[in-house]
Structure formats: structure tokens, C-alpha cells
């Protein structure tokens, strides 16, 4: 039996492939959008996974340090150690600012940690060049995306810093590249006022103890201790808000990027709807172009089922071809985006299912036209 | 000779009320198998309407239609599948060839037989026979776009014959041809009618084709007349 769809596609192969490529680019953008969302979720977790504590201790009644401003005293790091279940602690600062790299302003997110402390903020696996910070002053480790070279010096605040290490894939929850500083340098950058301001504050009777502050303290629990119980104990007696690693993950992934993910979700849905409409319109136009032939076929006695089968098969082939073009397109361009784009197989599989369903829906428009085509038009001229 | 087409008090109106247009008011005639009948009438007289009713494409307002021995219309279609009747009993030839452009010559010819359940090998064998008969067997794998108008028209006639139809309805098949080719096509239709024992109704405006036909159907004042050639020539009734 002659496969009408195959014959028609073969007859106008160039046009069919070009149209599929056009729709494919649209689907590629859909995959990229999903990839941007996945990238955001992964970015949001890079920092907390690299530090990987059991507990996050932040300013009381806040969701800090990422979702809300939080300040706690540095010595909380030491006083926590008296608790039975606490094994290791670290005081951390986080601050976003702009640096000058070869004349270009680059937004970065600075992580301050004690290089001589018990817990490091740098995951050694991510260090691709140089070393971690070993001195308490004037050393930084920077993400490769910033464009800094090893041993290059950069100016932060009032001081010059030397790049001693380069990391790869380290970003903040907002996708900004990270730089790592010693805790003392980070505190100085974030909390130290100018001499004029200190003098002014003293005259007002304000005693500046800003250098004693950090944004949070993280802790590793000893094995066998219940994290929930420990968190409750710290919150009760130290008057702090305490989150387990999983709770912090939820704050970052479910709450902090919720709006952004909704936005991307909306774009993705709109793009899928637009793609469906475009496929529908293309199929409708293709059907209209063949309406004379369809009328002739109906007049000759070709059943509707054979003509509908042709339309559905062509729509499906176009949808599937467009999907694979989209997949190829997205894989060719995803690493050109400034922020992380993560293409996952299960997202592609879901989009494939959507494209197949959308193609079937789109073919209904063509089918409707086929059914309404009057065979009398063929001889009626 | 057996009856191929019979109509009785066939009527076709378009619209209703004030906009009612009567096109055919009484079509009662009979065409035998093996006959080539010319359908001649002025433009707008209802030739195509009559052809479409016989071809089960257009639903009459009232009357009866027999195709072969089967009563297919008696004030309503007696089968839901008029398309199946067309596929199995009728071959269509048009003024333009109207071949399916994305099918090659052979595929155009075997499309309907295959849909009728004839096996691919048998359908191809018959199609190649027909193409050979019309002298275009060597074009079997060509696409219609690569053939001349005359070659395409011969393919269209081969397609109309491929399902061994009892009736061939030809809507001005010679309109686009010069007089010599027109005569060739009408002679070919006459030969087909005789050899295949098929009834052929051919719409034409060309009076020169009338002598080549067996009878003439003509429409005057919405009434259809089935005339012998001499009657038509003498205009005894019309």
C-alpha cells in the first residue's frame, strides 16, 4: 500500500526539512529555557553542597544567609563547640559586589571563610589551578568564569589581592561567579567602616565592633546525634534560627528561585503553546496547498481515513524531526550562555512527549480542513 | 446491452425559498454499457451538476439513480459510502489531468485499485498493461511534473480505467487539446467503452466530437434529453 505521507514528504523534502528546522530551533529554545531553570537549581546548591555542613546557624527569626540578611557574632563558632553533638564549626560571610577585571566590571559573590579553620568553603575537586587560601590576608581564589589568571592581582576595597587559585563551576545561588577570601579580609570588606565613619560613630557614642560579625556559622554534627534535636537546642539557648542542610536547600531551591522558576516556566509554556500553534499553522498551510489534490483524492474515492493518516503522519514526522533538530540546536549553543544551562535527558523525553501530543493536536486543524474539503470542487473548477 | 446508468425523475435544486435555483428538473434517461455518450449543453445548463449526481458526488433533491443493477439513490442515498461506489464503479477523467503530484505515474494508477483491496503485484501488473496500452510504460517511474500535458492526460485515463469501472465520467477531457488530439482521445474513449464494456459520459462543448459518440445527452430548460446522434443533428426535440 502506498504511504501517502512518505511520498509527499519525499516530493517536497527540502521545504519539509527547512520547516522542521525552523520549528526545531523554537523547540531548542524551549530545551534551553528548561536547561536555564535546571541550571538555576544546580547553581543554587553549589555553594551549600561545597560547604556541606549539617546545620546552618543564622540570625534569629531570619532565613539567612542567602534568602535574608543575617548577622551573628564570630565567636558563636567557638561557643557552639561546647555543645555535645557539635563536631566542627566555621564562620562564613557572603557578599555580592562588583570588581574590575581588565577594565570590565564583573559582578561576583564573595565567600569569606577561615583558611586555618576546621571547615573549608572550597571544594578541592573544583580547584583546577593553584591552591586554596593559606594566608589570612590578601589572597583570593576565583572562579574561572571571571577571567582572572593565576597570580594576577585585583583590588578589593582598599587593598590588593593575589589570585592563588582558580575554581571551576562555582557560582552563587543567583548564578554569579564566586571568589573566596579569608574570613578576616571578607569581614574587613563587609563590615569595616572608614576612619571618618568610626570617628563619627564614636562621637555619637556608638562603639563599632563590626569586625566581630559574620553572616552565619555552619556546623558538622558528631555521628549519631539527631540534627533536629541539635537545631532545636541551638535555637532555644543561643537565640538563633537554625536550619539543617536539607532545610537550607529548600530555602534556596524552592523559595529563593521560586519566582524565577515560575517566570521561566511561564516562558516555557508560552513557547510550547507557540510551537504547537506554529506546527498547526504549518500543517494547515501544507493541507491548504494540497486541497486540490485532496479534493481529487476524495472524488476518486480515497477514504478520509487514508487522507487523515497522511496528515497525521506528516505532522508527527515534522514534530519528531523538529524535536531532534531542537535537541541538536540546544546542544550546539547551550554552553554559549553566560549562566549555567543544564540539558537533561528526562526533560528532553518530556518535551518529546509534549511535541508528539502537540503535533497530534496541531494535525486536527489540517484534519478539519480535509473533512470539510468538497470533492465537487475538483470538477467544479 | 446491459444498463450502466439509469435515472428517473432526477431533480436538483440549490438554495431554498426566495433563493431557490432549479438546475435540473427532470432527468430520466438510461445509458447502456459499451456506449460513449456526449453531454452537450450551454455553460450553466447543469452539465457538471448532472455529472456529479451520477458520480455520487452531489446529492440530488429527488429522484432515482441506478448504477448497473444497483439502485443507489431513491430520494436518499441507499448507502452511506458513496465514496466506495465511486472507488469501485466509476472512473473520472477531468479537463486537466489532476494527477497527484507527489506520486509517480505508476503510483497514481495503482492508488485506487490498492484501496479496493487489489494486491500490489496485481495492481502494478494491470497498471503497467494500461500504461503500455497508452504508450507510456517507459514513464512509469516519472513524476507528473516531468511529463507533457498529453502524456499526463493519458496517465489520467489509465488511472480512470485501473479499477475496471462500469462507468467513466469525463469532464471536458478534450478542452485543453488541439482538434487532432481531441479526436484521438474521443476515439480512445470509444475504444475503451467497447473493449471494456464500459459506459462513458463525456462532457464536451465541441460539436465536432458528436459524430464519434453513440448518443447525446443534452439539457434544455432544466430537462435532460437522451438523443440518438441523428435526433441531435436534426434538433428534432431540442
Tab-separated table of C-alpha atoms in Angstrom, chain A residues 40-293:
chain	number	residue	atom	x	y	z
A	40	UNK	CA	19.444	27.737	38.413
A	41	UNK	CA	18.501	24.845	40.689
A	42	UNK	CA	22.011	23.378	40.439
A	43	UNK	CA	23.668	26.794	40.886
A	44	UNK	CA	21.551	27.392	43.962
A	45	UNK	CA	23.016	24.288	45.550
A	46	UNK	CA	26.692	24.542	44.526
A	47	UNK	CA	27.737	26.641	47.486
A	48	UNK	CA	25.835	24.736	50.159
A	49	UNK	CA	26.963	21.409	48.707
A	50	UNK	CA	30.603	22.526	48.641
A	51	UNK	CA	30.481	23.717	52.260
A	52	UNK	CA	28.274	20.724	53.104
A	53	UNK	CA	27.526	21.358	56.788
A	54	UNK	CA	24.825	19.622	58.809
A	55	UNK	CA	23.480	22.836	60.332
A	56	UNK	CA	23.203	26.481	59.285
A	57	UNK	CA	23.018	28.863	62.256
A	58	UNK	CA	21.802	32.348	61.347
A	59	UNK	CA	20.401	35.490	62.937
A	60	UNK	CA	17.251	34.793	64.954
A	61	UNK	CA	13.964	34.961	63.001
A	62	UNK	CA	15.664	35.227	59.626
A	63	UNK	CA	16.019	32.894	56.661
A	64	UNK	CA	19.681	33.889	56.228
A	65	UNK	CA	22.268	33.924	54.964
A	66	UNK	CA	21.096	33.630	51.324
A	67	UNK	CA	17.396	34.427	51.459
A	68	UNK	CA	17.603	37.173	54.073
A	69	UNK	CA	20.234	39.402	55.676
A	70	UNK	CA	21.764	37.718	58.703
A	71	UNK	CA	24.450	38.716	61.166
A	72	UNK	CA	25.779	36.653	64.034
A	73	UNK	CA	28.862	37.069	66.178
A	74	UNK	CA	32.034	35.346	65.038
A	75	UNK	CA	32.581	33.780	68.446
A	76	UNK	CA	29.378	31.771	68.014
A	77	UNK	CA	31.650	29.458	66.040
A	78	UNK	CA	33.579	28.735	69.249
A	79	UNK	CA	30.747	28.734	71.766
A	80	UNK	CA	28.819	26.149	69.715
A	81	UNK	CA	31.686	23.735	70.206
A	82	UNK	CA	30.735	23.271	73.844
A	83	UNK	CA	27.568	21.510	72.731
A	84	UNK	CA	27.809	17.773	72.973
A	85	UNK	CA	26.768	16.924	69.417
A	86	UNK	CA	28.839	19.503	67.546
A	87	UNK	CA	31.977	18.232	65.848
A	88	UNK	CA	33.242	21.084	63.644
A	89	UNK	CA	32.184	24.690	63.054
A	90	UNK	CA	33.046	27.522	60.680
A	91	UNK	CA	32.094	31.177	60.454
A	92	UNK	CA	31.213	32.412	56.989
A	93	UNK	CA	30.497	35.685	55.227
A	94	UNK	CA	28.737	36.176	51.925
A	95	UNK	CA	28.667	39.375	49.978
A	96	UNK	CA	27.935	40.341	46.408
A	97	UNK	CA	29.964	43.105	44.810
A	98	UNK	CA	31.451	44.298	41.602
A	99	UNK	CA	35.115	44.035	40.682
A	100	UNK	CA	37.171	45.404	37.850
A	101	UNK	CA	38.693	42.732	35.609
A	102	UNK	CA	40.818	44.120	32.790
A	103	UNK	CA	38.687	47.252	32.638
A	104	UNK	CA	35.400	45.301	32.687
A	105	UNK	CA	33.002	45.427	35.622
A	106	UNK	CA	32.200	41.899	36.773
A	107	UNK	CA	29.579	41.064	39.394
A	108	UNK	CA	30.889	38.463	41.795
A	109	UNK	CA	29.796	36.852	45.037
A	110	UNK	CA	32.458	36.720	47.726
A	111	UNK	CA	32.647	33.910	50.280
A	112	UNK	CA	34.694	34.567	53.374
A	113	UNK	CA	35.979	31.583	55.374
A	114	UNK	CA	38.755	30.908	57.809
A	115	UNK	CA	41.531	29.208	55.792
A	116	UNK	CA	43.006	27.884	59.019
A	117	UNK	CA	39.640	26.735	60.360
A	118	UNK	CA	38.021	23.332	60.662
A	119	UNK	CA	35.796	23.558	57.592
A	120	UNK	CA	36.689	24.932	54.167
A	121	UNK	CA	34.258	26.661	51.831
A	122	UNK	CA	36.243	25.442	48.821
A	123	UNK	CA	35.566	22.008	47.428
A	124	UNK	CA	39.036	20.725	46.450
A	125	UNK	CA	37.504	18.912	43.468
A	126	UNK	CA	36.569	22.255	41.962
A	127	UNK	CA	40.077	23.685	42.253
A	128	UNK	CA	41.542	23.435	38.744
A	129	UNK	CA	44.628	25.632	39.171
A	130	UNK	CA	46.773	26.836	42.058
A	131	UNK	CA	45.774	26.194	45.647
A	132	UNK	CA	43.276	27.158	48.323
A	133	UNK	CA	43.882	30.198	50.566
A	134	UNK	CA	46.629	29.555	53.077
A	135	UNK	CA	47.211	33.026	54.484
A	136	UNK	CA	44.837	35.164	56.499
A	137	UNK	CA	45.277	38.181	54.220
A	138	UNK	CA	45.406	39.322	50.606
A	139	UNK	CA	44.800	36.034	48.853
A	140	UNK	CA	41.786	35.137	46.756
A	141	UNK	CA	40.590	32.090	44.900
A	142	UNK	CA	38.404	32.940	41.885
A	143	UNK	CA	36.077	31.087	39.540
A	144	UNK	CA	37.487	30.638	36.025
A	145	UNK	CA	34.436	32.377	34.503
A	146	UNK	CA	35.551	35.717	35.990
A	147	UNK	CA	38.534	35.730	33.645
A	148	UNK	CA	41.255	36.195	36.245
A	149	UNK	CA	44.604	34.479	35.855
A	150	UNK	CA	46.697	32.806	38.489
A	151	UNK	CA	48.938	35.265	40.372
A	152	UNK	CA	47.054	38.229	38.899
A	153	UNK	CA	46.279	40.953	41.425
A	154	UNK	CA	42.916	42.596	41.878
A	155	UNK	CA	41.798	45.495	44.005
A	156	UNK	CA	39.095	44.828	46.558
A	157	UNK	CA	38.186	47.763	48.795
A	158	UNK	CA	41.358	49.432	49.872
A	159	UNK	CA	43.739	46.518	49.273
A	160	UNK	CA	45.357	44.480	46.516
A	161	UNK	CA	44.764	40.736	46.465
A	162	UNK	CA	46.623	37.992	44.632
A	163	UNK	CA	44.805	35.207	42.862
A	164	UNK	CA	46.243	31.989	44.283
A	165	UNK	CA	43.726	29.502	42.920
A	166	UNK	CA	41.155	29.059	40.148
A	167	UNK	CA	37.988	27.025	40.602
A	168	UNK	CA	35.543	25.758	38.016
A	169	UNK	CA	31.745	25.693	38.234
A	170	UNK	CA	31.500	27.642	41.476
A	171	UNK	CA	28.609	30.104	41.459
A	172	UNK	CA	26.228	31.706	43.917
A	173	UNK	CA	22.544	30.835	44.128
A	174	UNK	CA	21.975	33.743	41.750
A	175	UNK	CA	24.487	32.369	39.251
A	176	UNK	CA	27.191	34.949	39.978
A	177	UNK	CA	30.762	33.610	39.903
A	178	UNK	CA	32.394	33.130	43.280
A	179	UNK	CA	35.568	34.490	44.778
A	180	UNK	CA	36.869	33.155	48.067
A	181	UNK	CA	38.567	35.326	50.651
A	182	UNK	CA	39.941	34.755	54.117
A	183	UNK	CA	37.375	35.468	56.795
A	184	UNK	CA	39.342	38.410	58.122
A	185	UNK	CA	39.614	40.050	54.716
A	186	UNK	CA	35.947	39.382	53.987
A	187	UNK	CA	34.890	40.869	57.331
A	188	UNK	CA	37.039	43.886	56.642
A	189	UNK	CA	35.426	44.357	53.232
A	190	UNK	CA	31.910	43.871	54.526
A	191	UNK	CA	31.860	45.341	57.974
A	192	UNK	CA	34.845	47.665	58.474
A	193	UNK	CA	33.903	51.322	58.350
A	194	UNK	CA	36.181	54.111	57.182
A	195	UNK	CA	38.199	56.007	59.760
A	196	UNK	CA	35.941	59.023	59.369
A	197	UNK	CA	32.845	56.895	59.995
A	198	UNK	CA	34.461	55.285	63.077
A	199	UNK	CA	35.316	58.728	64.480
A	200	UNK	CA	31.811	59.958	63.719
A	201	UNK	CA	30.240	56.904	65.405
A	202	UNK	CA	32.438	57.367	68.485
A	203	UNK	CA	31.248	60.965	68.803
A	204	UNK	CA	27.679	59.672	68.663
A	205	UNK	CA	28.506	57.164	71.411
A	206	UNK	CA	28.391	54.154	69.071
A	207	UNK	CA	31.054	51.559	69.707
A	208	UNK	CA	32.000	49.852	66.464
A	209	UNK	CA	32.549	46.125	66.896
A	210	UNK	CA	31.666	45.320	63.303
A	211	UNK	CA	34.636	43.022	62.777
A	212	UNK	CA	33.142	40.553	65.200
A	213	UNK	CA	30.304	39.779	62.816
A	214	UNK	CA	29.753	37.084	60.195
A	215	UNK	CA	26.684	36.173	58.161
A	216	UNK	CA	26.327	32.683	59.549
A	217	UNK	CA	28.018	29.869	61.351
A	218	UNK	CA	27.885	26.346	59.990
A	219	UNK	CA	28.419	23.178	61.939
A	220	UNK	CA	29.091	19.497	61.408
A	221	UNK	CA	27.448	17.230	63.935
A	222	UNK	CA	29.052	14.234	65.534
A	223	UNK	CA	27.845	10.883	64.290
A	224	UNK	CA	24.734	9.533	65.959
A	225	UNK	CA	23.305	12.884	67.017
A	226	UNK	CA	19.858	13.869	65.864
A	227	UNK	CA	20.143	17.030	63.770
A	228	UNK	CA	16.614	18.196	64.517
A	229	UNK	CA	17.230	17.961	68.249
A	230	UNK	CA	20.572	19.748	67.943
A	231	UNK	CA	18.975	22.501	65.829
A	232	UNK	CA	16.210	22.994	68.394
A	233	UNK	CA	18.713	23.153	71.230
A	234	UNK	CA	20.851	25.787	69.476
A	235	UNK	CA	17.791	27.826	68.542
A	236	UNK	CA	16.481	27.730	72.128
A	237	UNK	CA	19.605	28.523	74.076
A	238	UNK	CA	21.569	30.643	71.573
A	239	UNK	CA	18.593	32.597	70.286
A	240	UNK	CA	19.349	31.838	66.668
A	241	UNK	CA	17.493	30.398	63.714
A	242	UNK	CA	18.918	27.013	62.769
A	243	UNK	CA	18.371	25.105	59.560
A	244	UNK	CA	19.500	21.672	58.575
A	245	UNK	CA	21.254	21.276	55.234
A	246	UNK	CA	18.015	19.985	53.682
A	247	UNK	CA	16.006	22.914	55.041
A	248	UNK	CA	18.598	25.323	53.650
A	249	UNK	CA	18.387	23.517	50.309
A	250	UNK	CA	14.605	24.001	50.315
A	251	UNK	CA	15.005	27.703	51.136
A	252	UNK	CA	17.334	28.060	48.161
A	253	UNK	CA	15.678	25.849	45.574
A	254	UNK	CA	12.002	26.066	46.455
A	255	UNK	CA	11.724	29.547	47.883
A	256	UNK	CA	14.572	31.711	46.668
A	257	UNK	CA	14.357	30.789	42.983
A	258	UNK	CA	10.604	30.156	43.045
A	259	UNK	CA	9.722	33.378	41.232
A	260	UNK	CA	12.492	32.952	38.696
A	261	UNK	CA	11.489	29.355	38.021
A	262	UNK	CA	7.844	30.400	37.667
A	263	UNK	CA	8.931	33.043	35.188
A	264	UNK	CA	10.943	30.522	33.186
A	265	UNK	CA	8.086	28.027	33.488
A	266	UNK	CA	5.707	30.610	32.029
A	267	UNK	CA	8.091	31.307	29.152
A	268	UNK	CA	8.463	27.596	28.519
A	269	UNK	CA	4.685	27.028	28.493
A	270	UNK	CA	4.200	30.006	26.156
A	271	UNK	CA	6.942	28.711	23.839
A	272	UNK	CA	5.358	25.244	23.773
A	273	UNK	CA	1.947	26.765	23.003
A	274	UNK	CA	3.508	28.966	20.294
A	275	UNK	CA	5.320	25.927	18.849
A	276	UNK	CA	2.024	23.985	18.799
A	277	UNK	CA	0.270	26.873	17.058
A	278	UNK	CA	3.118	27.198	14.551
A	279	UNK	CA	3.118	23.458	13.804
A	280	UNK	CA	-0.691	23.683	13.491
A	281	UNK	CA	-0.468	26.632	11.096
A	282	UNK	CA	2.257	24.963	9.042
A	283	UNK	CA	0.200	21.779	8.758
A	284	UNK	CA	-2.894	23.848	7.915
A	285	UNK	CA	-0.960	25.708	5.206
A	286	UNK	CA	0.505	22.460	3.896
A	287	UNK	CA	-3.023	20.988	3.835
A	288	UNK	CA	-4.377	24.068	2.048
A	289	UNK	CA	-1.616	23.763	-0.556
A	290	UNK	CA	-2.787	20.205	-1.206
A	291	UNK	CA	-6.513	20.891	-1.003
A	292	UNK	CA	-6.997	20.448	-4.767
A	293	UNK	CA	-5.217	17.085	-4.641
